[in-house]
Amino acid sequence: MTLKVGDKLPDATFKTMTSDGPGELSTADLTSGKTVVLFGVPGAFTPTCHMNHLPGFVEHAETLKSKGVDEIAVVSVNDVFVMDAWQKASNANAITFLADTGADFVEAAGLGLGPAPIFGHLRSQRFALIAKDGEVSFIAVEDSPGDATKTGAAAILEAL
């Protein structure tokens, strides 16, 4: 079942880079008492993700936060070291990078993609959602993983 408006985000534990090295962040820790924009991408550093999807959220981070968003996070089925390198290479300090290493979150949310031959295993569909205290109030999923229109920062700004 694919996540829809009114659903609670599934319980999952993401890997994230901290100042002390790899750490963990649960869905509850990420969303409890907060308005969160969470967007999912098939892969860090992949062309659409790196050049089209992430840059809009970097560019509009302050605007999103001025509209009541407490946290902006990106999730991908990559390891924590790749996600950390992507954050640094993209100068995306206002965004939390979440590694869904085993695809636990995307599978539980019904947002898995694949296994895609180009990636070799299950990845995330390209999606974006707004969750208020862990409950989905907006969600969009791209029809094609090479598109980032329904799930970009501009679409989220319109939905707020």
C-alpha positions as semicolon CSV with decimal commas, in nm:
position;residue;x (nm);y (nm);z (nm)
1;M;0,000;0,000;0,000
2;T;0,135;0,340;-0,098
3;L;0,139;0,612;0,164
4;K;-0,146;0,862;0,127
5;V;-0,277;1,181;0,290
6;G;-0,391;1,107;0,645
7;D;-0,152;0,814;0,696
8;K;0,114;0,813;0,966
9;L;0,468;0,776;0,839
10;P;0,597;0,422;0,893
11;D;0,837;0,358;1,177
12;A;1,189;0,337;1,043
13;T;1,543;0,413;1,150
14;F;1,760;0,608;0,910
15;K;2,137;0,636;0,913
16;T;2,264;0,993;0,924
17;M;2,604;1,150;0,963
18;T;2,670;1,330;1,291
19;S;2,974;1,519;1,413
20;D;3,076;1,194;1,586
21;G;3,032;0,976;1,276
22;P;2,739;0,763;1,160
23;G;2,432;0,780;1,379
24;E;2,065;0,695;1,366
25;L;1,747;0,898;1,344
26;S;1,401;0,744;1,375
27;T;1,093;0,860;1,190
28;A;0,951;0,969;1,526
29;D;1,262;1,171;1,613
30;L;1,248;1,338;1,273
31;T;0,879;1,430;1,280
32;S;0,749;1,447;1,637
33;G;0,585;1,785;1,695
34;K;0,721;1,922;1,367
35;T;0,616;2,006;1,015
36;V;0,856;1,818;0,791
37;V;0,914;1,815;0,417
38;L;1,056;1,478;0,319
39;F;1,154;1,403;-0,037
40;G;1,280;1,077;-0,174
41;V;1,519;1,021;-0,462
42;P;1,634;0,709;-0,649
43;G;2,001;0,782;-0,586
44;A;2,248;1,037;-0,458
45;F;2,454;1,204;-0,731
46;T;2,231;1,065;-1,008
47;P;2,159;1,327;-1,279
48;T;1,798;1,424;-1,202
49;C;1,847;1,396;-0,826
50;H;2,168;1,596;-0,819
51;M;2,102;1,858;-1,087
52;N;1,723;1,907;-1,073
53;H;1,558;1,781;-0,756
54;L;1,792;1,864;-0,467
55;P;1,896;2,213;-0,589
56;G;1,541;2,349;-0,563
57;F;1,520;2,250;-0,199
58;V;1,861;2,403;-0,130
59;E;1,756;2,725;-0,303
60;H;1,415;2,748;-0,132
61;A;1,507;2,616;0,215
62;E;1,465;2,952;0,388
63;T;1,134;3,019;0,213
64;L;1,004;2,678;0,315
65;K;1,109;2,740;0,673
66;S;0,946;3,085;0,670
67;K;0,619;2,908;0,576
68;G;0,631;2,690;0,888
69;V;0,848;2,396;0,782
70;D;1,067;2,288;1,073
71;E;1,276;2,031;0,888
72;I;1,362;1,950;0,527
73;A;1,499;1,602;0,469
74;V;1,597;1,390;0,171
75;V;1,595;1,012;0,181
76;S;1,764;0,768;-0,054
77;V;1,854;0,401;-0,051
78;N;2,224;0,474;-0,025
79;D;2,475;0,434;0,255
80;V;2,539;0,709;0,509
81;F;2,883;0,791;0,364
82;V;2,743;0,854;0,016
83;M;2,463;1,070;0,160
84;D;2,715;1,268;0,365
85;A;2,936;1,323;0,059
86;W;2,632;1,434;-0,142
87;Q;2,532;1,684;0,126
88;K;2,881;1,831;0,134
89;A;2,919;1,841;-0,246
90;S;2,582;2,015;-0,276
91;N;2,641;2,268;0,003
92;A;2,304;2,158;0,140
93;N;2,353;2,231;0,508
94;A;1,987;2,328;0,561
95;I;1,873;1,979;0,460
96;T;1,895;1,658;0,661
97;F;2,028;1,367;0,455
98;L;1,884;1,028;0,548
99;A;2,024;0,695;0,436
100;D;1,754;0,429;0,412
101;T;2,025;0,170;0,377
102;G;1,804;-0,140;0,370
103;A;1,507;0,033;0,197
104;D;1,302;-0,029;0,512
105;F;1,126;0,309;0,501
106;V;1,052;0,314;0,127
107;E;0,921;-0,045;0,137
108;A;0,697;0,023;0,439
109;A;0,569;0,342;0,271
110;G;0,498;0,160;-0,056
111;L;0,742;0,389;-0,235
112;G;0,999;0,138;-0,353
113;L;1,130;0,143;-0,709
114;G;1,269;-0,163;-0,874
115;P;1,483;-0,342;-0,843
116;A;1,598;-0,116;-1,122
117;P;1,860;-0,266;-1,357
118;I;2,065;0,054;-1,350
119;F;2,087;0,041;-0,968
120;G;2,088;-0,334;-0,918
121;H;1,849;-0,335;-0,623
122;L;1,541;-0,167;-0,477
123;R;1,557;0,213;-0,462
124;S;1,313;0,490;-0,377
125;Q;1,059;0,632;-0,614
126;R;1,090;1,008;-0,656
127;F;0,841;1,152;-0,409
128;A;0,782;1,449;-0,183
129;L;0,557;1,481;0,116
130;I;0,464;1,713;0,397
131;A;0,409;1,551;0,737
132;K;0,273;1,729;1,042
133;D;0,364;1,546;1,361
134;G;0,423;1,235;1,153
135;E;0,092;1,247;0,961
136;V;0,101;1,298;0,586
137;S;-0,083;1,614;0,476
138;F;0,051;1,619;0,118
139;I;0,221;1,362;-0,101
140;A;0,322;1,349;-0,465
141;V;0,499;1,075;-0,657
142;E;0,653;1,126;-1,000
143;D;0,525;0,909;-1,285
144;S;0,880;0,880;-1,417
145;P;1,193;0,875;-1,197
146;G;1,358;1,114;-1,446
147;D;1,104;1,389;-1,369
148;A;1,114;1,623;-1,070
149;T;0,815;1,849;-1,130
150;K;0,535;1,723;-0,900
151;T;0,789;1,662;-0,623
152;G;1,012;1,968;-0,645
153;A;1,040;2,257;-0,403
154;A;0,801;2,470;-0,612
155;A;0,528;2,206;-0,577
156;I;0,584;2,189;-0,201
157;L;0,565;2,568;-0,173
158;E;0,229;2,560;-0,353
159;A;0,102;2,288;-0,118
160;L;0,191;2,477;0,201
